[in-house]
Coordinates of C-alpha atoms in Angstrom, one line a residue:
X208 CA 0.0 0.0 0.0
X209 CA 1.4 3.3 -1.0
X210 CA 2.2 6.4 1.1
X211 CA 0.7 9.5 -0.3
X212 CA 3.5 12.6 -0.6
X213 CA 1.3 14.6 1.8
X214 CA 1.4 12.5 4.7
X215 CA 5.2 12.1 4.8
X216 CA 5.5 15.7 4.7
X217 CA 3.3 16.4 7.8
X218 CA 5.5 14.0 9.5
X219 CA 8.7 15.9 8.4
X220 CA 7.3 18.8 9.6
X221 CA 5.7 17.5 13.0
X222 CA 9.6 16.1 13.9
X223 CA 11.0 19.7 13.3
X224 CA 8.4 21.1 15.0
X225 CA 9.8 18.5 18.1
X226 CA 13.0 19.3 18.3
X227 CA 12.5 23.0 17.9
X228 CA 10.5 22.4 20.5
X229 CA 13.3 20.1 23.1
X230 CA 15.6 22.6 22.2
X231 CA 13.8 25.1 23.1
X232 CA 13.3 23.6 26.2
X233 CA 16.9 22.6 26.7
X234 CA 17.7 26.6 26.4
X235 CA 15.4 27.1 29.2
X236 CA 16.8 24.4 31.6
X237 CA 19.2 26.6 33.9
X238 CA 23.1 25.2 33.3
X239 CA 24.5 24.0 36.4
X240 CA 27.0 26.3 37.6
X241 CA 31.0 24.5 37.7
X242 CA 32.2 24.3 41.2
X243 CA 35.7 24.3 42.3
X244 CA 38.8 24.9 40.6
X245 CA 40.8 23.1 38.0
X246 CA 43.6 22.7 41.0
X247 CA 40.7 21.3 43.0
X248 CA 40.3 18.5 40.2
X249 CA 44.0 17.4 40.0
X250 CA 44.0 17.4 44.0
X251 CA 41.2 15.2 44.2
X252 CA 42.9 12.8 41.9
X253 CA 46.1 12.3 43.7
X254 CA 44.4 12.0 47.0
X255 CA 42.1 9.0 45.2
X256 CA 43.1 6.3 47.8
X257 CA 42.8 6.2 51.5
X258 CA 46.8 5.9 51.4
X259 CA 47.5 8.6 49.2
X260 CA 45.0 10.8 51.9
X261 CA 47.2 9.0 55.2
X262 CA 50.1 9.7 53.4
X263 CA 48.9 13.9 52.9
X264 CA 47.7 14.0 56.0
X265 CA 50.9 13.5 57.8
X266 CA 53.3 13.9 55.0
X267 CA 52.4 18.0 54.9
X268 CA 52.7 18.9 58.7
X269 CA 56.1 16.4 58.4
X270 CA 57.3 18.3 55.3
X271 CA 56.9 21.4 57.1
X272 CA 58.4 20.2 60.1
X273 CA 62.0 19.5 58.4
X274 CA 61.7 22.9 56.9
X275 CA 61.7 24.6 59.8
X276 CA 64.5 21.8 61.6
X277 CA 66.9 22.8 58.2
X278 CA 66.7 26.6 58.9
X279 CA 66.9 26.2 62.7
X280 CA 70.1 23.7 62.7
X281 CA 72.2 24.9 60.4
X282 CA 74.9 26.7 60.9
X283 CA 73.6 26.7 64.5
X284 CA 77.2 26.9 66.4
X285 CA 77.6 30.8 64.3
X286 CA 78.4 32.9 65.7
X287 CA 80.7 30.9 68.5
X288 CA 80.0 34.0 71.2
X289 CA 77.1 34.4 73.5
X290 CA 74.8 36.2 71.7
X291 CA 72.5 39.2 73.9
X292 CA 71.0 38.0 76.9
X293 CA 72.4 34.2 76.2
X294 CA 75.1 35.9 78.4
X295 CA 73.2 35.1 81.4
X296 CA 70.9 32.2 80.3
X297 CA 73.6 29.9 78.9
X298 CA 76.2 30.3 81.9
X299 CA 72.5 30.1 84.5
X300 CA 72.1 26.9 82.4
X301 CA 75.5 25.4 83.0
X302 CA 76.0 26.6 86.4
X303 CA 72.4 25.1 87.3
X304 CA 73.8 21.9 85.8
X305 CA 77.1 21.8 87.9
X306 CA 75.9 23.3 91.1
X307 CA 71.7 22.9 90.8
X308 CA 71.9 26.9 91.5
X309 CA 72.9 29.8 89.1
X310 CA 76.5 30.7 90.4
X311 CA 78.6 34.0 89.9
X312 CA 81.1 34.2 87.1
X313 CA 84.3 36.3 87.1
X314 CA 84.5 39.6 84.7
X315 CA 85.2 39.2 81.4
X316 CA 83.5 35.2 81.4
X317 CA 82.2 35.5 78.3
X318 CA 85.4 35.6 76.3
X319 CA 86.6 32.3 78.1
X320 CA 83.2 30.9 78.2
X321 CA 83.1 31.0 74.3
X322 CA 86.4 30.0 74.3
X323 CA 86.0 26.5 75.8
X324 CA 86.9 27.3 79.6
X325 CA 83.6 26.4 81.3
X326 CA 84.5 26.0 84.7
X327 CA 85.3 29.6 85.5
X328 CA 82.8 30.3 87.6
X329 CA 82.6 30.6 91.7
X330 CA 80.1 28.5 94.3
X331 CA 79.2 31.9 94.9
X332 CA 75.0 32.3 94.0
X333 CA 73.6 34.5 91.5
X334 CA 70.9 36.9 92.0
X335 CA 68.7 35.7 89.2
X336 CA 65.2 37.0 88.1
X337 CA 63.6 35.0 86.2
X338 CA 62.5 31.2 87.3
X339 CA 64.6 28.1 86.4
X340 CA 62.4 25.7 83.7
X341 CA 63.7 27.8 80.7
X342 CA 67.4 27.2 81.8
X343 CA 67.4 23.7 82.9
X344 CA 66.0 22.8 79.0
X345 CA 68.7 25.3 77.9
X346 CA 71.4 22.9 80.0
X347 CA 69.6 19.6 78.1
X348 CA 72.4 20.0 75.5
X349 CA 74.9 21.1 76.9
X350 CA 74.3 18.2 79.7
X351 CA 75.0 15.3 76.6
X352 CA 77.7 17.2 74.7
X353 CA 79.2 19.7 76.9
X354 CA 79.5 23.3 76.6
X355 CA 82.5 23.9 74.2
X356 CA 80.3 24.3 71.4
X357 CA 77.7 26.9 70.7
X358 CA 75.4 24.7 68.9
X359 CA 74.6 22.6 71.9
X360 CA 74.2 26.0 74.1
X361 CA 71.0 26.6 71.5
X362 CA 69.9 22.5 70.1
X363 CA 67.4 22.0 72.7
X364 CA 65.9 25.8 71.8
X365 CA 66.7 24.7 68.1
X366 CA 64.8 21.5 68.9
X367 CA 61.6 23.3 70.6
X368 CA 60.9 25.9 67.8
X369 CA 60.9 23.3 65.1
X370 CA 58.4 20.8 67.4
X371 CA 56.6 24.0 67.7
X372 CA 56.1 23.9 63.5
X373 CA 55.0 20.4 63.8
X374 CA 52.6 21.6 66.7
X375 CA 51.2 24.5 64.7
X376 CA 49.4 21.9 62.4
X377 CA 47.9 19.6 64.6
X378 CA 46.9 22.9 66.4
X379 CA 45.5 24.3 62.8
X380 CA 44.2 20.9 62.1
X381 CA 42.0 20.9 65.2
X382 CA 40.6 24.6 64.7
X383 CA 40.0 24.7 61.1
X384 CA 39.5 20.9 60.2
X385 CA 41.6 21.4 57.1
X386 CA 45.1 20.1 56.1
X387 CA 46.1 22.3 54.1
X388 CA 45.1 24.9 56.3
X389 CA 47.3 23.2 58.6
X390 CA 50.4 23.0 56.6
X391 CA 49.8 26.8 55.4
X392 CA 50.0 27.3 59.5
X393 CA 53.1 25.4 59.9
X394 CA 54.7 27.1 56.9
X395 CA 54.5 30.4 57.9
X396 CA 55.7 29.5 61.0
X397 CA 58.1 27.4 59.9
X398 CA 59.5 30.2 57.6
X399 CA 59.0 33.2 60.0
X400 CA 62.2 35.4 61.1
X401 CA 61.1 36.0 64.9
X402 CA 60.9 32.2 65.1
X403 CA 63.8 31.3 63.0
X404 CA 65.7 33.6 65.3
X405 CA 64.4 32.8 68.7
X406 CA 64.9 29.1 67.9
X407 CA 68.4 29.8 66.7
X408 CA 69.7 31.5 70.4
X409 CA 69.3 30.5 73.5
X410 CA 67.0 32.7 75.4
X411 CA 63.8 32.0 77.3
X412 CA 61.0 33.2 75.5
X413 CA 60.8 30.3 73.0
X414 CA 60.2 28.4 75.6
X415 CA 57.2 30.3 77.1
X416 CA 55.9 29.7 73.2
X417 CA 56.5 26.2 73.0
X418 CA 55.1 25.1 76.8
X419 CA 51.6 28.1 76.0
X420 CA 51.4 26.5 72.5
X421 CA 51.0 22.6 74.0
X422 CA 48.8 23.8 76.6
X423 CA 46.3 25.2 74.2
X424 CA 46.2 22.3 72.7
X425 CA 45.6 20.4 75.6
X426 CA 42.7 23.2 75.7
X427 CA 41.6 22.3 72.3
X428 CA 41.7 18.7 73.0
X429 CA 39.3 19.3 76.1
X430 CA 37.1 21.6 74.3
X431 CA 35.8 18.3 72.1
X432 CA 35.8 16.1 74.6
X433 CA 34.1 17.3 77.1
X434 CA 31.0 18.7 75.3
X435 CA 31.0 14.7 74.2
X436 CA 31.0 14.0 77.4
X437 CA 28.4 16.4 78.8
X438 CA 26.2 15.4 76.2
X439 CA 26.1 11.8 77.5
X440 CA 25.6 12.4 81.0
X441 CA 22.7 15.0 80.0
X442 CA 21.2 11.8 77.8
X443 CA 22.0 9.6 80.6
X444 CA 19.7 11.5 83.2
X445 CA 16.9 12.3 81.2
X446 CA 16.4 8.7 80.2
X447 CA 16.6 7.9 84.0
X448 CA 13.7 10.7 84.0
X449 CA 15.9 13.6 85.9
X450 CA 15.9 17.2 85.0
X451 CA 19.6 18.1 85.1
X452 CA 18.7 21.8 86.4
X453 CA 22.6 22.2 86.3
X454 CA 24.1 19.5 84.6
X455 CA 27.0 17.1 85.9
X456 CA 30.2 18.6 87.4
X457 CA 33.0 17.0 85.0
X458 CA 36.1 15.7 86.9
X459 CA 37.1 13.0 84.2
X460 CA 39.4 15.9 81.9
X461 CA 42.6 14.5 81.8
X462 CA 43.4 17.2 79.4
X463 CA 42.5 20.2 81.9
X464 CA 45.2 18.7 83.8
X465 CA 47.7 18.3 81.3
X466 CA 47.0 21.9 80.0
X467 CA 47.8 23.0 83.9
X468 CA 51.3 21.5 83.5
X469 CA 52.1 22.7 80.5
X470 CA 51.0 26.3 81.3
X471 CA 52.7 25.6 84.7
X472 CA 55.7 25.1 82.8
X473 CA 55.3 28.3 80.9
X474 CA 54.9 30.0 84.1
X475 CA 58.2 28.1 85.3
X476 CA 60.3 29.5 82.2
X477 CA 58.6 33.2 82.7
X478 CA 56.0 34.5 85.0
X479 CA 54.6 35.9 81.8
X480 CA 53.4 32.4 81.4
X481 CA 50.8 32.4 84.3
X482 CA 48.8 34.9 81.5
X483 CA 48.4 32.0 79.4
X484 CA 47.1 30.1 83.0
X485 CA 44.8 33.0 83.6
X486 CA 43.2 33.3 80.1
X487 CA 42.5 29.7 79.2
X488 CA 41.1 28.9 82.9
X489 CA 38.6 31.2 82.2
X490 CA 38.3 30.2 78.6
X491 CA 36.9 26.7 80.4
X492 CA 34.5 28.2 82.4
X493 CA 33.3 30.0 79.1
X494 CA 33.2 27.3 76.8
X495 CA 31.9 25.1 79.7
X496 CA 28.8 27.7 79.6
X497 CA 28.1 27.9 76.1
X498 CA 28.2 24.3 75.7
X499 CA 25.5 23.8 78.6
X500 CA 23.3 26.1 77.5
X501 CA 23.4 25.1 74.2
X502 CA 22.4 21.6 75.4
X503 CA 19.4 23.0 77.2
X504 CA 20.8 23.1 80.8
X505 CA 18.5 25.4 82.4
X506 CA 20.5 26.9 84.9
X507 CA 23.7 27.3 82.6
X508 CA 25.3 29.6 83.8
X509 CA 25.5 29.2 87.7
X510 CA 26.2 25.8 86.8
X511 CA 29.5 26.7 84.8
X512 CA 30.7 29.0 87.3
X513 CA 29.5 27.8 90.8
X514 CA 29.2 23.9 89.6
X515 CA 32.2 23.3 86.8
X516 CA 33.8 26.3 87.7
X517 CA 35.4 25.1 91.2
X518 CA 36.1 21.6 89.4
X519 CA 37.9 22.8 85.9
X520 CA 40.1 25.1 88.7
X521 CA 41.1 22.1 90.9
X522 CA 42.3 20.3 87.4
X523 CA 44.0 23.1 85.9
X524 CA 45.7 25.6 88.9
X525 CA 47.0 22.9 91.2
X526 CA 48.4 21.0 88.6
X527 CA 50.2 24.3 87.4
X528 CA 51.3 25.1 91.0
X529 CA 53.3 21.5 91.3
X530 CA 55.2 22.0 88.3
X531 CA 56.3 25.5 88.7
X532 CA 57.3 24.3 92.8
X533 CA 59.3 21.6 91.3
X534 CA 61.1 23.8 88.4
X535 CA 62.5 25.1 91.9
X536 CA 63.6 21.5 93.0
X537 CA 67.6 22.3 92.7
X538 CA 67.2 25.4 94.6
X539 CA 65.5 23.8 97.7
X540 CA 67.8 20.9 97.7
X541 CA 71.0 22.3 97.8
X542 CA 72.3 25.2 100.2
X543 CA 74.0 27.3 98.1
X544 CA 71.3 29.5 95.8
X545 CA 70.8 33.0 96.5
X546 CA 68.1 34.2 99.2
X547 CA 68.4 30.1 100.2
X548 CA 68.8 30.8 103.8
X549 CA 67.0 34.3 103.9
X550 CA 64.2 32.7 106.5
X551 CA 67.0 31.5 108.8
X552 CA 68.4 35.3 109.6
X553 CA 67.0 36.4 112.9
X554 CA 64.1 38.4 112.4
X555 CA 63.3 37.0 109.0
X556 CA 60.7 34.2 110.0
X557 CA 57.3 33.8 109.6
X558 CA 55.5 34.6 113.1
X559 CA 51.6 33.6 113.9
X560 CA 50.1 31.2 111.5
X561 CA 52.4 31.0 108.9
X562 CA 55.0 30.0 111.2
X563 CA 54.5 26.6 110.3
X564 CA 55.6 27.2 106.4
X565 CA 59.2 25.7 106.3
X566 CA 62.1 27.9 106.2
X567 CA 62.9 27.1 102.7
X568 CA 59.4 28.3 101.3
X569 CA 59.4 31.5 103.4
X570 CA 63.1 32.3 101.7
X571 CA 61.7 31.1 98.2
X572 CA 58.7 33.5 98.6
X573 CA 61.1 36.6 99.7
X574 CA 62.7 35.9 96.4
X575 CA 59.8 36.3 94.8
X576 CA 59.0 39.4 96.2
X577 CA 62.5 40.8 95.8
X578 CA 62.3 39.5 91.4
X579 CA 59.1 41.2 91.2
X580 CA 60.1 44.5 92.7
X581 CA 63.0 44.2 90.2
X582 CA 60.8 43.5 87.5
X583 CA 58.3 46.7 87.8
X584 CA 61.5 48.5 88.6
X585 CA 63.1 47.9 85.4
X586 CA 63.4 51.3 83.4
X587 CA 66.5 51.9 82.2
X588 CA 67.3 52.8 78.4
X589 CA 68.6 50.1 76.2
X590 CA 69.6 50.4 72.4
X591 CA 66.8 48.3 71.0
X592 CA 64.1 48.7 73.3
X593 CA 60.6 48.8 72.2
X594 CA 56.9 49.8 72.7
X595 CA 54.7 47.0 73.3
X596 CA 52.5 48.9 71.5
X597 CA 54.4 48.5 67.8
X598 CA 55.2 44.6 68.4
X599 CA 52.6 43.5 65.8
X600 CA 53.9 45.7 63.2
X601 CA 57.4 45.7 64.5
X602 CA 58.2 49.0 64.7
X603 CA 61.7 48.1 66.0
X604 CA 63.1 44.8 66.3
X605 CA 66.4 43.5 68.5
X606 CA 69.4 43.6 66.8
X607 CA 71.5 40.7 68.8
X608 CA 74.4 40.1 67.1
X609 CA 76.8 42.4 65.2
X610 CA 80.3 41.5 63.5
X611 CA 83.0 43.4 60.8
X612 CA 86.1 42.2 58.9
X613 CA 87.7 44.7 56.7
X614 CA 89.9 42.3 55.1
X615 CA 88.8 40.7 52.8
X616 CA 88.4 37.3 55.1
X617 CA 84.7 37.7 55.8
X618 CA 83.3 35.3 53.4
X619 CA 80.7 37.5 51.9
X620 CA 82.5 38.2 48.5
X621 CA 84.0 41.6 49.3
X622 CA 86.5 43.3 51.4
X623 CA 84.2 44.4 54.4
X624 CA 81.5 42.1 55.7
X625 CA 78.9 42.3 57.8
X626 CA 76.9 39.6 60.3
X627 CA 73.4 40.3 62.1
X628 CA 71.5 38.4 63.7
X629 CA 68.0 40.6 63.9
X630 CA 64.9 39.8 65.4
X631 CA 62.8 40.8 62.4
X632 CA 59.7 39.0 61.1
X633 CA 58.6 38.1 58.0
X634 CA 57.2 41.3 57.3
X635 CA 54.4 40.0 54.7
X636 CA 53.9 37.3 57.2
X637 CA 53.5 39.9 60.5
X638 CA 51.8 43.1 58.6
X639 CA 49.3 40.7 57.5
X640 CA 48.8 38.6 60.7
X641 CA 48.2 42.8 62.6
X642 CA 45.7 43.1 60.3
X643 CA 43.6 39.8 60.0
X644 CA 43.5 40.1 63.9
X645 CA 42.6 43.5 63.8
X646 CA 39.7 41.7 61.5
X647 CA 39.2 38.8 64.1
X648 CA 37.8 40.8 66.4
X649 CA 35.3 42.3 64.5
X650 CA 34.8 39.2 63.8
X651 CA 34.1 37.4 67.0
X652 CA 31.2 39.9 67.3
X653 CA 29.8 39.7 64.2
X654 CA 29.7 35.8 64.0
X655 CA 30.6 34.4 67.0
X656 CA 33.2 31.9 65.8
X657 CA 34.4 29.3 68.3
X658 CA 37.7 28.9 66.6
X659 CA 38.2 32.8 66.7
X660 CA 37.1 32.9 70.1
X661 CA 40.0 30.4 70.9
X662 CA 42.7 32.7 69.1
X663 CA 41.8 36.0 70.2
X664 CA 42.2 34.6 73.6
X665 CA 45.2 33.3 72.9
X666 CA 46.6 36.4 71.6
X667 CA 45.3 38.3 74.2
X668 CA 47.3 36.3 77.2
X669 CA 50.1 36.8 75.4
X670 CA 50.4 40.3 74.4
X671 CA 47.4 42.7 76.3
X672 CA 49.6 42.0 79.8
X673 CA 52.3 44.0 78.0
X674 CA 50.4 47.0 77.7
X675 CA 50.5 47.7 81.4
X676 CA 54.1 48.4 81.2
X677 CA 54.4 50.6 78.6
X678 CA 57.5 52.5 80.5
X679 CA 59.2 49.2 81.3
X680 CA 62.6 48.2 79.4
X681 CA 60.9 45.3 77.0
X682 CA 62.1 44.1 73.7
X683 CA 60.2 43.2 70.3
X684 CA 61.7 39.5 70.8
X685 CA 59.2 38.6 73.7
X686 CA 56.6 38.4 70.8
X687 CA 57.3 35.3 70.2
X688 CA 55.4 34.0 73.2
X689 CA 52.0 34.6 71.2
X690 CA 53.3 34.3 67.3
X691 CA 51.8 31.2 67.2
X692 CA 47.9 33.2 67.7
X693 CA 48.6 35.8 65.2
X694 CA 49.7 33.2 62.8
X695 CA 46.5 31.2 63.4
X696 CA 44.5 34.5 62.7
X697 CA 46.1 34.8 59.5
X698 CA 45.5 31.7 58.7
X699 CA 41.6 31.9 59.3
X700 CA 41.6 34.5 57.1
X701 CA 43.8 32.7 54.2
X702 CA 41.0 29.7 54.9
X703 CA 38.3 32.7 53.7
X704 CA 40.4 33.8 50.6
X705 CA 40.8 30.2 49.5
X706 CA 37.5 29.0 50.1
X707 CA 35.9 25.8 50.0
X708 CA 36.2 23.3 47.0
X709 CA 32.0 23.4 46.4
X710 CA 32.5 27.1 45.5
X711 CA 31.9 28.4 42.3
X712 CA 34.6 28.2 39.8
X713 CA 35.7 32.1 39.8
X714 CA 35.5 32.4 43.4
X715 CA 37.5 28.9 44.0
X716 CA 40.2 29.8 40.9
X717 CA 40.6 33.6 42.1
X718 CA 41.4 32.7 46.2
X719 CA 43.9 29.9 44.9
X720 CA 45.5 32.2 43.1
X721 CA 45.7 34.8 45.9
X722 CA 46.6 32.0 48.2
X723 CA 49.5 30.8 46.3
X724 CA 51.3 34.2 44.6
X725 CA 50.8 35.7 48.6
X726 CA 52.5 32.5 49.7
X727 CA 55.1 32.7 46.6
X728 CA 56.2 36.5 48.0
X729 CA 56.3 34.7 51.5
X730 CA 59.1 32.4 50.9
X731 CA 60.8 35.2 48.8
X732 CA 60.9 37.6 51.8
X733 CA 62.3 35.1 54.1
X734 CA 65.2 33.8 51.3
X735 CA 65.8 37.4 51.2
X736 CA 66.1 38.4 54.8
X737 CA 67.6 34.8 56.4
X738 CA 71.5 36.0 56.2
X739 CA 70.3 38.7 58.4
X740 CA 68.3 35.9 60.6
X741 CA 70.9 33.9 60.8
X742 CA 74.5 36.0 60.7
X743 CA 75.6 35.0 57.3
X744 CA 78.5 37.2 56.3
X745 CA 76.8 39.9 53.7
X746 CA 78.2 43.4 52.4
X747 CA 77.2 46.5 54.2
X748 CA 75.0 47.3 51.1
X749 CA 73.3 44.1 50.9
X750 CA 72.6 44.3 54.4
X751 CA 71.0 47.7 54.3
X752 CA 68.7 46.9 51.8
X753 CA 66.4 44.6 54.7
X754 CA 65.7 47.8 56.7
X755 CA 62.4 48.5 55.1
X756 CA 61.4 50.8 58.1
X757 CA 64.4 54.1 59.7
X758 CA 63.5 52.2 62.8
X759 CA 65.0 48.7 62.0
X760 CA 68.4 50.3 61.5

């Protein structure tokens, strides 16, 4: 049967007419935006297998970690001199080691100290003003190798600034739940000149850092695990048909306790460090609060500060208390440190009822009183003193180390050459931390963001103490105690320029890119500025070119 020319037609037309149609309909579907970034793409293919991820997530904090060991270790044992205030802490640390007191050393010690004669110095005690911690982990060094050499007078402060790295990203890790993140963290610090230099002498402040820096993590540790905990007991006691009016008091915070010794320590190394004890005590009680009333506790807040408040203060301060008592240990068991019999001169001893304190504790407590009159006594001018006020921009850094040769034996290509060792940051590292905490804050009221919560508080237990002593002698250096917070800031912020992987593609392509040229200019800068971190032999010219600012000269 035959098919008339008409009725093919009409069904050539009615199949255009279709697919005009679907394609017209196609053009009105909305196109589904591309997420992430080309970067984002290759990443996710190398980290295709659980290994590959293991491997990531400690290869990048391990990476980082023997970064930072190369530029604190080599070349450690230059310059073979004490270097600033390694004058007192280095001999304190070996004197401590020979006698379990500082002792007195002749004039002109330093010179024979550096020289290899280390047994110069008298029985004779040394009025010290600073605790002992800090200078007994100076002495771990020099108590396997000896003191001959410079570089064990600074390994075990070496050693502690680049743990410190590897502690910055589990730190990171925690707050931002983000390797990369992480690594970024440990990078900067890793690569930073205030912590390149304080790990590459031997004073005390790194230490403050590295004992306040464990003890928030300990903090951070807590933070998880007791909401977790709360939650359970809450759960627990309504399904046994109680109303928790307050909630359970929490003794079982075996992290509480460990942050206690580890702030005790810091305390032990400087009494900056009970700051750090202060802040994150009440921290607990804080985070204690928020976490009960977000899980419907009624009475929250008496709860957190008349309930857990007594508790998280029996884990935390007497823990604290026993190690800073016992960083005093080879004071109270020998005879010889100064103020040791202070309690046993007539008229010294405690009358009424604190007669019964022993002798020993009464002279340890008129010691303290005597340090801390010294302390808020301290006004006298020195060279490279500076305002607490300029440390986060670092309006003027320590210069701790100078050296010339004018003949041509230097090492740094031409006739005269200088060595420095400065205690200048990073400055596209530092400029930008001032600012993103400036931005923290405003940030904290805005959003209310646990993580920045736990930074600023950081940062403020290490540096907001300082302003109360604006007309003291201080020094840019003792920054270093809260680095580690303004570096987390920055951090947070890098995390908002980068953005997340489920962004769209402009926004994920345009904060990679930012991300990695500010990075880029990072690792310039400090290239650029280590022989003045770490006194490398440079000409006079090359060495003038680093002062950026009049005041870093």
């Amino acid at each position: 049967m035959g098919v008339e020319p008409g009725a093919v037609e009409t069904r050539e037309e009615r199949t255009d007419e279709a697919s005009a149609h679907d394609e017209a309909s196609a053009h009105d579907e909305p196109v589904a935006e591309r997420r992430g970034s080309r970067l984002d793409d290759w990443w996710g293919r190398v980290l295709s297998t659980p290994r590959r991820r293991t491997i990531w997530y400690w290869g990048g904090p391990i990476l980082v970690t023997l970064l930072a060991a190369a530029l604190r270790f080599w070349n450690l044992g230059n310059p073979q001199t004490l270097v600033f205030d390694e004058t007192y802490y280095v001999k304190d640390a070996w004197t401590l080691l020979q006698n379990g007191y500082e002792s007195s050393w002749p004039e002109g010690a330093n010179d024979e100290f550096a020289a290899g004669d280390t047994d110069v110095f008298s029985d004779d005690p040394a009025y010290v003003v600073h605790p002992p911690l800090g200078k007994w982990m100076i002495s771990l060094g020099m108590a396997a190798f000896g003191a001959g050499d410079a570089f064990w007078w600074r390994a075990s402060t070496a050693l502690a600034g680049t743990i410190a790295v590897f502690l910055m990203t589990v730190v990171a890790r925690r707050l931002f739940a983000s390797t990369i993140l992480a690594v970024i963290a440990g990078l900067l610090f890793a690569v930073d000149g205030n912590a390149i230099v304080m790990s590459r002498v031997a004073l005390l402040d790194n230490w403050v850092m590295f004992f306040a820096l464990i003890g928030f993590w300990f903090v951070l540790l807590d933070r998880g695990r007791s909401a977790r905990l709360l939650d359970e007991r809450l759960e627990s006691a309504r399904a046994s048909g109680r109303e928790p009016h307050y909630g359970p008091a929490l003794w079982a915070r075996p992290w509480v306790v460990a942050a206690g010794v580890a702030f005790g320590a810091a305390t032990a190394v400087k009494w900056s460090g009970l700051w750090f004890l202060a802040a994150f005590g009440l921290y607990l009680v804080i985070v204690d609060a928020v976490a009960r009333r977000r899980a419907g506790v009624p009475f929250w807040l008496s709860a957190s500060i008349l309930k857990q408040g007594p508790v998280s203060f029996l884990l935390l301060v007497p823990a604290a208390a026993a190690v800073y008592l016992a960083s005093w240990t080879g004071w109270l068991v020998t005879a010889g440190g100064y103020y040791r019999h202070w309690a046993e001169e007539a008229g010294n001893a405690a009358t009424g009822w604190l007669s019964w304190v022993p002798l020993s504790l009464q002279s340890l407590w008129h010691y303290h009183e005597a340090a801390y009159g010294f302390h808020i006594g301290v006004h006298g001018e020195h060279q490279w003193q500076s305002n607490p006020l300029t440390w986060l921009v670092m309006m003027r850094p320590t210069n701790m180390h100078f050296a010339a040769t004018d003949d041509g034996s230097g090492g740094c290509g031409g006739d005269t050459c200088w060595s420095s060792i400065i205690g200048l940051g990073n400055p596209f590292i530092w400029w930008a931390a001032a600012a993103a905490c400036l931005y923290l804050v405003y940030r904290l009221v805005r959003y209310r963001e646990w993580q920045v919560g736990a930074i600023l508080v950081g940062l403020a237990a290490g540096y907001l103490p300082w302003l109360g002593y604006l007309d003291r002698t201080v020094f840019q250096f003792y920054s270093i105690a809260f680095e580690p917070f303004t570096v987390l800031g920055l951090v947070f912020v890098i995390g908002l320029v980068l953005g997340r992987r489920d962004d769209p593609y402009w926004r994920r392509e345009r904060g990679v890119a930012i991300v990695v040229i500010y990075l880029a200019f990072v690792l310039a800068i400090s290239a650029f500025f280590f022989p003045i971190w770490s006194g490398m032999p440079v000409t006079p010219t090359f060495r003038q070119l680093h002062f950026w600012l009049p005041s870093w000269s």
